[in-house]
Amino acid sequence: MTTDMPYAEVIGDPIAHSKSPLIHKFWLERLTIEADYRACRVTPSELPGYIEQRSADPAWRGCNVTIPHKIAMLDLVDDPGGVREKIGAMNTIVRQKDGSLIGTNTDAAGFLAPIADGDWSGKHALVIGAGGAARAVLFALKQAGIGKITMVARSGLKATGLLMQASIKGSVLPMDARLPEADLLINASPLGMTGQPALEIDLDPLPSDALVYDLVYAPLETKLLRAAKKRDLAVVDGLDMLIGQAALAFELFFGTTPPMEQDAELRKLLVAR
Ligand code: NAP
């Protein structure tokens, strides 16, 4: 497909559930930018062909990348920022004027933004899950000076590999282990997402000033967040990260910052869909 109007996309398989088109179109409309943002289903076998075809299209500004392509993308585009070594997953591809493609990761900064006011230096975090999102979370927490991370994962091997890659002091627990005391708990697994089993964990070991952060954004209030609120713990839901990572990508695609002062309205729209 070649069009004159600039456009960006989100690609993945499946992709119909993605809220990215809603977010980017909201900002494009508010800024009266004549451009489009679409969801495009791309299967793993189609990925190399998709990249080759889009890199030849000057109207294509780039794409956001979701499951299952975040790691495969590392081998298909340029990596001037060293994302492979630092995080090991790409979620944003930007086309340069000469047709070359640069990959980056906006999940890490998007994750950190809602908790950036906190002092995480030397603190203990629990991270549930050891996939693409967990990679970005570990990188961000390292940047924030975290002292120690306990990974809770069904694959101990994967979790240990992530801790080693991020060079963070920590340990790994199985999913059914009793949680240790910690300052921050992050769900970076799909558990609790619509269509997935709930995340069944006992929050009792967390102190009263702990923060619980669920990356899941559909539904917005997961069983985990409900349990945390019941204990009066501070909570962050997945929409803040979703909007934060999208804002960084938007700037890379369309060369201007989105109107973040309209976040409250955007959140309402996203919750309603
Ligand atoms: P992913 O790469 O597929 O990784 C998922 C991780 O969760 C893997 O470690 C997987 O274990 C584990 N897992 C899956 N099902 C499990 C189960 N039933 N029991 C225990 N562990 C299980 O996915 P991802 O990209 O990291 O995404 C994870 C979640 O974060 C999703 O809900 C996604 O929507 C959310 N997310 C949100 C944002 C945001 O902006 N809010 C951004 C990125 C991701 P194995 O390693 O053993 O397969």
mmCIF file of C-alpha atoms and ligand atoms in Angstrom:
data_model
loop_
_atom_site.group_PDB
_atom_site.id
_atom_site.type_symbol
_atom_site.label_atom_id
_atom_site.label_comp_id
_atom_site.label_asym_id
_atom_site.label_seq_id
_atom_site.Cartn_x
_atom_site.Cartn_y
_atom_site.Cartn_z
ATOM 1 C CA MET A 1 0.000 0.000 0.000
ATOM 2 C CA THR A 2 1.407 3.413 -0.940
ATOM 3 C CA THR A 3 -0.424 6.572 0.056
ATOM 4 C CA ASP A 4 0.522 10.247 0.108
ATOM 5 C CA MET A 5 -0.871 10.929 3.561
ATOM 6 C CA PRO A 6 1.672 10.229 6.307
ATOM 7 C CA TYR A 7 0.742 7.281 8.462
ATOM 8 C CA ALA A 8 2.060 5.068 11.218
ATOM 9 C CA GLU A 9 0.836 1.687 12.414
ATOM 10 C CA VAL A 10 0.781 -0.779 15.248
ATOM 11 C CA ILE A 11 1.637 -4.313 14.194
ATOM 12 C CA GLY A 12 1.199 -7.628 15.962
ATOM 13 C CA ASP A 13 -0.692 -10.908 15.858
ATOM 14 C CA PRO A 14 -3.405 -10.637 17.123
ATOM 15 C CA ILE A 15 -3.875 -6.879 16.825
ATOM 16 C CA ALA A 16 -7.626 -6.144 16.825
ATOM 17 C CA HIS A 17 -7.584 -5.508 20.615
ATOM 18 C CA SER A 18 -4.929 -2.757 20.369
ATOM 19 C CA LYS A 19 -5.823 0.640 21.827
ATOM 20 C CA SER A 20 -2.923 2.369 20.065
ATOM 21 C CA PRO A 21 -4.991 3.584 17.047
ATOM 22 C CA LEU A 22 -7.472 5.236 19.420
ATOM 23 C CA ILE A 23 -4.673 7.052 21.286
ATOM 24 C CA HIS A 24 -2.726 8.242 18.237
ATOM 25 C CA LYS A 25 -5.863 9.241 16.311
ATOM 26 C CA PHE A 26 -7.086 11.217 19.331
ATOM 27 C CA TRP A 27 -3.812 13.193 19.366
ATOM 28 C CA LEU A 28 -3.685 13.622 15.567
ATOM 29 C CA GLU A 29 -7.224 14.998 15.621
ATOM 30 C CA ARG A 30 -6.562 17.349 18.547
ATOM 31 C CA LEU A 31 -3.442 18.717 16.857
ATOM 32 C CA THR A 32 -5.198 18.832 13.449
ATOM 33 C CA ILE A 33 -2.357 16.878 11.878
ATOM 34 C CA GLU A 34 -3.318 15.316 8.547
ATOM 35 C CA ALA A 35 -2.050 11.818 9.120
ATOM 36 C CA ASP A 36 -3.368 8.373 9.936
ATOM 37 C CA TYR A 37 -2.554 5.625 12.425
ATOM 38 C CA ARG A 38 -3.726 2.066 11.757
ATOM 39 C CA ALA A 39 -3.660 -1.398 13.240
ATOM 40 C CA CYS A 40 -2.133 -3.975 10.914
ATOM 41 C CA ARG A 41 -2.076 -7.708 11.574
ATOM 42 C CA VAL A 42 1.311 -9.121 10.662
ATOM 43 C CA THR A 43 2.115 -12.785 11.321
ATOM 44 C CA PRO A 44 5.682 -13.856 12.193
ATOM 45 C CA SER A 45 6.294 -15.240 8.680
ATOM 46 C CA GLU A 46 5.062 -11.977 7.118
ATOM 47 C CA LEU A 47 7.277 -9.732 9.255
ATOM 48 C CA PRO A 48 10.425 -9.506 7.033
ATOM 49 C CA GLY A 49 8.282 -8.803 3.920
ATOM 50 C CA TYR A 50 6.235 -6.185 5.796
ATOM 51 C CA ILE A 51 9.400 -4.365 6.881
ATOM 52 C CA GLU A 52 10.880 -4.430 3.384
ATOM 53 C CA GLN A 53 7.665 -3.136 1.803
ATOM 54 C CA ARG A 54 7.052 -0.348 4.343
ATOM 55 C CA SER A 55 10.648 0.883 4.265
ATOM 56 C CA ALA A 56 10.091 1.675 0.578
ATOM 57 C CA ASP A 57 6.978 3.765 1.339
ATOM 58 C CA PRO A 58 7.900 7.414 2.108
ATOM 59 C CA ALA A 59 4.455 8.074 3.634
ATOM 60 C CA TRP A 60 5.052 5.423 6.318
ATOM 61 C CA ARG A 61 6.498 7.070 9.433
ATOM 62 C CA GLY A 62 7.027 3.860 11.343
ATOM 63 C CA CYS A 63 5.229 1.449 13.615
ATOM 64 C CA ASN A 64 4.649 0.336 17.145
ATOM 65 C CA VAL A 65 5.347 -3.325 17.687
ATOM 66 C CA THR A 66 3.506 -5.679 19.964
ATOM 67 C CA ILE A 67 3.335 -9.422 20.728
ATOM 68 C CA PRO A 68 4.932 -11.507 19.150
ATOM 69 C CA HIS A 69 7.415 -9.307 17.221
ATOM 70 C CA LYS A 70 9.331 -7.304 19.838
ATOM 71 C CA ILE A 71 12.351 -9.599 19.799
ATOM 72 C CA ALA A 72 12.300 -10.623 16.102
ATOM 73 C CA MET A 73 12.439 -6.922 15.203
ATOM 74 C CA LEU A 74 15.959 -6.690 16.658
ATOM 75 C CA ASP A 75 17.295 -8.526 13.580
ATOM 76 C CA LEU A 76 15.404 -6.461 11.003
ATOM 77 C CA VAL A 77 16.243 -2.810 11.725
ATOM 78 C CA ASP A 78 19.183 -0.615 12.767
ATOM 79 C CA ASP A 79 19.882 -0.266 16.477
ATOM 80 C CA PRO A 80 21.994 2.864 17.016
ATOM 81 C CA GLY A 81 20.874 3.150 20.654
ATOM 82 C CA GLY A 82 22.024 -0.352 21.625
ATOM 83 C CA VAL A 83 18.500 -1.537 22.517
ATOM 84 C CA ARG A 84 19.513 -5.177 21.964
ATOM 85 C CA GLU A 85 22.074 -5.106 24.765
ATOM 86 C CA LYS A 86 20.186 -2.743 27.073
ATOM 87 C CA ILE A 87 16.647 -4.164 26.887
ATOM 88 C CA GLY A 88 16.514 -6.960 24.311
ATOM 89 C CA ALA A 89 13.133 -5.957 22.812
ATOM 90 C CA MET A 90 11.958 -3.210 20.411
ATOM 91 C CA ASN A 91 8.484 -1.665 20.468
ATOM 92 C CA THR A 92 8.903 1.298 18.106
ATOM 93 C CA ILE A 93 10.354 1.472 14.578
ATOM 94 C CA VAL A 94 10.949 4.835 12.924
ATOM 95 C CA ARG A 95 11.572 5.337 9.200
ATOM 96 C CA GLN A 96 14.330 7.798 8.368
ATOM 97 C CA LYS A 97 14.101 10.014 5.262
ATOM 98 C CA ASP A 98 16.583 7.779 3.393
ATOM 99 C CA GLY A 99 14.364 4.738 3.991
ATOM 100 C CA SER A 100 16.542 3.210 6.702
ATOM 101 C CA LEU A 101 14.741 2.012 9.820
ATOM 102 C CA ILE A 102 15.723 2.632 13.424
ATOM 103 C CA GLY A 103 14.349 0.571 16.299
ATOM 104 C CA THR A 104 13.900 1.773 19.854
ATOM 105 C CA ASN A 105 11.955 0.947 23.013
ATOM 106 C CA THR A 106 9.524 3.438 24.543
ATOM 107 C CA ASP A 107 8.027 0.904 27.011
ATOM 108 C CA ALA A 108 10.824 1.479 29.549
ATOM 109 C CA ALA A 109 10.343 5.254 29.766
ATOM 110 C CA GLY A 110 6.555 4.850 29.526
ATOM 111 C CA PHE A 111 6.648 2.444 32.467
ATOM 112 C CA LEU A 112 8.809 4.705 34.622
ATOM 113 C CA ALA A 113 6.923 7.970 33.966
ATOM 114 C CA PRO A 114 4.020 7.409 36.450
ATOM 115 C CA ILE A 115 6.401 6.427 39.301
ATOM 116 C CA ALA A 116 9.324 8.713 38.438
ATOM 117 C CA ASP A 117 8.595 10.990 41.419
ATOM 118 C CA GLY A 118 9.369 8.163 43.856
ATOM 119 C CA ASP A 119 12.831 7.486 45.254
ATOM 120 C CA TRP A 120 13.505 3.871 44.252
ATOM 121 C CA SER A 121 17.176 3.974 45.024
ATOM 122 C CA GLY A 122 18.213 0.865 46.989
ATOM 123 C CA LYS A 123 14.587 -0.358 47.166
ATOM 124 C CA HIS A 124 13.269 -3.895 46.604
ATOM 125 C CA ALA A 125 10.904 -4.635 43.703
ATOM 126 C CA LEU A 126 8.909 -7.761 42.873
ATOM 127 C CA VAL A 127 8.370 -8.319 39.145
ATOM 128 C CA ILE A 128 5.862 -10.921 37.963
ATOM 129 C CA GLY A 129 6.485 -12.329 34.466
ATOM 130 C CA ALA A 130 9.653 -12.585 32.401
ATOM 131 C CA GLY A 131 8.580 -11.579 28.879
ATOM 132 C CA GLY A 132 9.071 -8.488 26.700
ATOM 133 C CA ALA A 133 7.412 -6.060 29.110
ATOM 134 C CA ALA A 134 9.479 -7.375 32.042
ATOM 135 C CA ARG A 135 12.671 -6.642 30.067
ATOM 136 C CA ALA A 136 11.676 -2.976 29.749
ATOM 137 C CA VAL A 137 10.616 -2.863 33.415
ATOM 138 C CA LEU A 138 13.985 -4.221 34.590
ATOM 139 C CA PHE A 139 15.891 -1.724 32.460
ATOM 140 C CA ALA A 140 13.772 1.167 33.782
ATOM 141 C CA LEU A 141 14.115 0.059 37.411
ATOM 142 C CA LYS A 142 17.880 -0.209 36.998
ATOM 143 C CA GLN A 143 17.902 3.369 35.665
ATOM 144 C CA ALA A 144 15.882 4.408 38.733
ATOM 145 C CA GLY A 145 18.559 2.916 41.011
ATOM 146 C CA ILE A 146 16.583 -0.057 42.328
ATOM 147 C CA GLY A 147 18.562 -2.075 44.900
ATOM 148 C CA LYS A 148 17.186 -5.569 44.378
ATOM 149 C CA ILE A 149 14.575 -7.355 42.246
ATOM 150 C CA THR A 150 12.769 -10.590 43.008
ATOM 151 C CA MET A 151 11.336 -12.074 39.836
ATOM 152 C CA VAL A 152 8.236 -14.248 40.132
ATOM 153 C CA ALA A 153 7.950 -16.378 36.993
ATOM 154 C CA ARG A 154 6.906 -19.761 35.709
ATOM 155 C CA SER A 155 10.223 -20.056 33.857
ATOM 156 C CA GLY A 156 13.036 -19.621 36.364
ATOM 157 C CA LEU A 157 15.562 -19.853 33.564
ATOM 158 C CA LYS A 158 14.078 -16.928 31.621
ATOM 159 C CA ALA A 159 13.792 -14.788 34.750
ATOM 160 C CA THR A 160 17.401 -15.488 35.755
ATOM 161 C CA GLY A 161 18.519 -14.602 32.214
ATOM 162 C CA LEU A 162 16.692 -11.266 32.420
ATOM 163 C CA LEU A 163 18.281 -10.382 35.761
ATOM 164 C CA MET A 164 21.706 -11.253 34.365
ATOM 165 C CA GLN A 165 21.172 -9.224 31.188
ATOM 166 C CA ALA A 166 20.070 -6.224 33.222
ATOM 167 C CA SER A 167 22.960 -6.724 35.704
ATOM 168 C CA ILE A 168 20.621 -6.353 38.658
ATOM 169 C CA LYS A 169 21.033 -8.036 42.037
ATOM 170 C CA GLY A 170 18.091 -10.327 42.640
ATOM 171 C CA SER A 171 16.537 -13.744 42.875
ATOM 172 C CA VAL A 172 13.764 -15.795 41.277
ATOM 173 C CA LEU A 173 10.672 -17.380 42.829
ATOM 174 C CA PRO A 174 8.060 -19.735 41.349
ATOM 175 C CA MET A 175 4.533 -18.423 40.781
ATOM 176 C CA ASP A 176 3.076 -20.118 43.871
ATOM 177 C CA ALA A 177 5.737 -18.907 46.343
ATOM 178 C CA ARG A 178 4.817 -16.668 49.289
ATOM 179 C CA LEU A 179 5.956 -13.151 48.415
ATOM 180 C CA PRO A 180 8.761 -11.521 50.390
ATOM 181 C CA GLU A 181 8.412 -7.971 51.776
ATOM 182 C CA ALA A 182 9.001 -5.376 49.036
ATOM 183 C CA ASP A 183 8.512 -1.673 48.255
ATOM 184 C CA LEU A 184 7.087 -2.142 44.785
ATOM 185 C CA LEU A 185 5.160 -4.951 43.108
ATOM 186 C CA ILE A 186 4.770 -4.991 39.327
ATOM 187 C CA ASN A 187 2.626 -7.349 37.307
ATOM 188 C CA ALA A 188 4.353 -7.682 33.928
ATOM 189 C CA SER A 189 2.471 -10.856 32.999
ATOM 190 C CA PRO A 190 -0.853 -11.086 31.131
ATOM 191 C CA LEU A 191 -2.507 -12.595 34.232
ATOM 192 C CA GLY A 192 -5.587 -10.561 35.086
ATOM 193 C CA MET A 193 -6.113 -9.443 31.491
ATOM 194 C CA THR A 194 -9.531 -10.080 29.910
ATOM 195 C CA GLY A 195 -9.573 -13.710 28.777
ATOM 196 C CA GLN A 196 -6.694 -14.712 31.068
ATOM 197 C CA PRO A 197 -6.813 -16.191 34.561
ATOM 198 C CA ALA A 198 -6.534 -13.695 37.430
ATOM 199 C CA LEU A 199 -3.222 -13.188 39.185
ATOM 200 C CA GLU A 200 -3.715 -15.006 42.484
ATOM 201 C CA ILE A 201 -1.237 -13.660 45.013
ATOM 202 C CA ASP A 202 -1.343 -12.780 48.679
ATOM 203 C CA LEU A 203 -0.386 -9.129 49.226
ATOM 204 C CA ASP A 204 -0.127 -9.489 53.029
ATOM 205 C CA PRO A 205 3.708 -9.474 53.077
ATOM 206 C CA LEU A 206 3.775 -5.980 51.482
ATOM 207 C CA PRO A 207 4.221 -3.061 53.907
ATOM 208 C CA SER A 208 1.538 -0.343 54.060
ATOM 209 C CA ASP A 209 3.655 2.106 51.987
ATOM 210 C CA ALA A 210 4.223 -0.350 49.119
ATOM 211 C CA LEU A 211 3.088 0.500 45.591
ATOM 212 C CA VAL A 212 1.344 -2.007 43.307
ATOM 213 C CA TYR A 213 1.650 -1.426 39.547
ATOM 214 C CA ASP A 214 -0.306 -3.550 37.070
ATOM 215 C CA LEU A 215 0.759 -3.278 33.418
ATOM 216 C CA VAL A 216 -2.541 -4.868 32.368
ATOM 217 C CA TYR A 217 -4.968 -2.196 31.088
ATOM 218 C CA ALA A 218 -7.956 -4.310 30.020
ATOM 219 C CA PRO A 219 -9.694 -4.377 32.402
ATOM 220 C CA LEU A 220 -8.384 -1.214 34.007
ATOM 221 C CA GLU A 221 -9.112 -2.392 37.524
ATOM 222 C CA THR A 222 -7.751 -5.914 37.853
ATOM 223 C CA LYS A 223 -8.277 -8.265 40.767
ATOM 224 C CA LEU A 224 -4.700 -7.417 41.809
ATOM 225 C CA LEU A 225 -5.421 -3.682 41.960
ATOM 226 C CA ARG A 226 -8.696 -4.274 43.787
ATOM 227 C CA ALA A 227 -6.845 -6.305 46.431
ATOM 228 C CA ALA A 228 -4.162 -3.601 46.738
ATOM 229 C CA LYS A 229 -6.784 -0.849 47.135
ATOM 230 C CA LYS A 230 -8.521 -2.924 49.794
ATOM 231 C CA ARG A 231 -5.267 -2.762 51.742
ATOM 232 C CA ASP A 232 -4.954 1.002 51.065
ATOM 233 C CA LEU A 233 -1.772 0.487 49.047
ATOM 234 C CA ALA A 234 -0.863 3.003 46.337
ATOM 235 C CA VAL A 235 -1.692 1.679 42.848
ATOM 236 C CA VAL A 236 -0.830 2.459 39.232
ATOM 237 C CA ASP A 237 -2.829 0.920 36.374
ATOM 238 C CA GLY A 238 -1.618 0.006 32.877
ATOM 239 C CA LEU A 239 -3.187 3.001 31.099
ATOM 240 C CA ASP A 240 -0.557 5.455 32.327
ATOM 241 C CA MET A 241 2.212 3.346 30.785
ATOM 242 C CA LEU A 242 0.189 2.775 27.620
ATOM 243 C CA ILE A 243 -0.284 6.514 27.143
ATOM 244 C CA GLY A 244 3.319 7.283 28.178
ATOM 245 C CA GLN A 245 4.948 4.884 25.716
ATOM 246 C CA ALA A 246 2.566 6.026 22.970
ATOM 247 C CA ALA A 247 3.441 9.690 23.587
ATOM 248 C CA LEU A 248 7.137 9.030 23.008
ATOM 249 C CA ALA A 249 6.387 7.073 19.818
ATOM 250 C CA PHE A 250 4.001 9.801 18.574
ATOM 251 C CA GLU A 251 6.766 12.371 18.820
ATOM 252 C CA LEU A 252 9.113 10.116 16.846
ATOM 253 C CA PHE A 253 6.501 9.492 14.121
ATOM 254 C CA PHE A 254 4.950 12.939 13.763
ATOM 255 C CA GLY A 255 7.658 15.281 15.099
ATOM 256 C CA THR A 256 5.604 16.945 17.817
ATOM 257 C CA THR A 257 4.616 16.180 21.395
ATOM 258 C CA PRO A 258 1.016 15.104 21.946
ATOM 259 C CA PRO A 259 -1.360 17.327 23.952
ATOM 260 C CA MET A 260 -0.782 15.606 27.298
ATOM 261 C CA GLU A 261 -2.940 18.211 29.072
ATOM 262 C CA GLN A 262 -5.870 16.307 27.543
ATOM 263 C CA ASP A 263 -4.858 13.022 29.210
ATOM 264 C CA ALA A 264 -7.942 12.891 31.424
ATOM 265 C CA GLU A 265 -10.233 13.024 28.386
ATOM 266 C CA LEU A 266 -8.146 10.391 26.586
ATOM 267 C CA ARG A 267 -8.282 8.098 29.612
ATOM 268 C CA LYS A 268 -12.088 8.408 29.691
ATOM 269 C CA LEU A 269 -12.253 7.488 26.017
ATOM 270 C CA LEU A 270 -9.983 4.480 26.505
ATOM 271 C CA VAL A 271 -11.936 3.206 29.492
ATOM 272 C CA ALA A 272 -15.220 3.527 27.581
ATOM 273 C CA ARG A 273 -13.993 1.335 24.681
HETATM 274 P P1 NAP B 1 5.069 -11.669 26.749
HETATM 275 O O1 NAP B 1 6.339 -11.241 26.131
HETATM 276 O O2 NAP B 1 4.226 -12.710 26.089
HETATM 277 O O3 NAP B 1 5.454 -12.181 28.244
HETATM 278 C C1 NAP B 1 4.479 -12.599 29.148
HETATM 279 C C2 NAP B 1 5.159 -13.168 30.396
HETATM 280 O O4 NAP B 1 4.129 -13.610 31.290
HETATM 281 C C3 NAP B 1 6.036 -14.384 30.107
HETATM 282 O O5 NAP B 1 7.139 -14.395 30.984
HETATM 283 C C4 NAP B 1 5.105 -15.540 30.402
HETATM 284 O O6 NAP B 1 5.745 -16.705 30.843
HETATM 285 C C5 NAP B 1 4.291 -15.005 31.540
HETATM 286 N N1 NAP B 1 2.995 -15.671 31.590
HETATM 287 C C6 NAP B 1 2.072 -15.738 30.610
HETATM 288 N N2 NAP B 1 1.016 -16.477 31.022
HETATM 289 C C7 NAP B 1 1.322 -16.898 32.272
HETATM 290 C C8 NAP B 1 0.638 -17.711 33.213
HETATM 291 N N3 NAP B 1 -0.576 -18.234 32.952
HETATM 292 N N4 NAP B 1 1.238 -17.945 34.408
HETATM 293 C C9 NAP B 1 2.449 -17.428 34.673
HETATM 294 N N5 NAP B 1 3.153 -16.638 33.813
HETATM 295 C C10 NAP B 1 2.579 -16.386 32.627
HETATM 296 O O7 NAP B 1 4.106 -10.430 26.991
HETATM 297 P P2 NAP B 1 4.545 -8.947 27.355
HETATM 298 O O8 NAP B 1 4.731 -8.150 26.129
HETATM 299 O O9 NAP B 1 5.657 -9.038 28.321
HETATM 300 O O10 NAP B 1 3.205 -8.399 28.053
HETATM 301 C C11 NAP B 1 2.868 -8.796 29.369
HETATM 302 C C12 NAP B 1 1.663 -7.994 29.846
HETATM 303 O O11 NAP B 1 2.021 -6.615 29.942
HETATM 304 C C13 NAP B 1 0.455 -8.047 28.892
HETATM 305 O O12 NAP B 1 -0.713 -8.065 29.654
HETATM 306 C C14 NAP B 1 0.548 -6.744 28.125
HETATM 307 O O13 NAP B 1 -0.720 -6.301 27.668
HETATM 308 C C15 NAP B 1 1.093 -5.827 29.218
HETATM 309 N N6 NAP B 1 1.791 -4.674 28.649
HETATM 310 C C16 NAP B 1 1.276 -3.461 28.945
HETATM 311 C C17 NAP B 1 1.893 -2.335 28.455
HETATM 312 C C18 NAP B 1 1.316 -1.000 28.807
HETATM 313 O O14 NAP B 1 1.662 -0.010 28.135
HETATM 314 N N7 NAP B 1 0.487 -0.895 29.831
HETATM 315 C C19 NAP B 1 3.040 -2.428 27.647
HETATM 316 C C20 NAP B 1 3.562 -3.705 27.380
HETATM 317 C C21 NAP B 1 2.900 -4.831 27.887
HETATM 318 P P3 NAP B 1 6.750 -17.558 29.902
HETATM 319 O O15 NAP B 1 7.987 -16.699 29.842
HETATM 320 O O16 NAP B 1 6.945 -18.805 30.663
HETATM 321 O O17 NAP B 1 6.050 -17.706 28.605
#
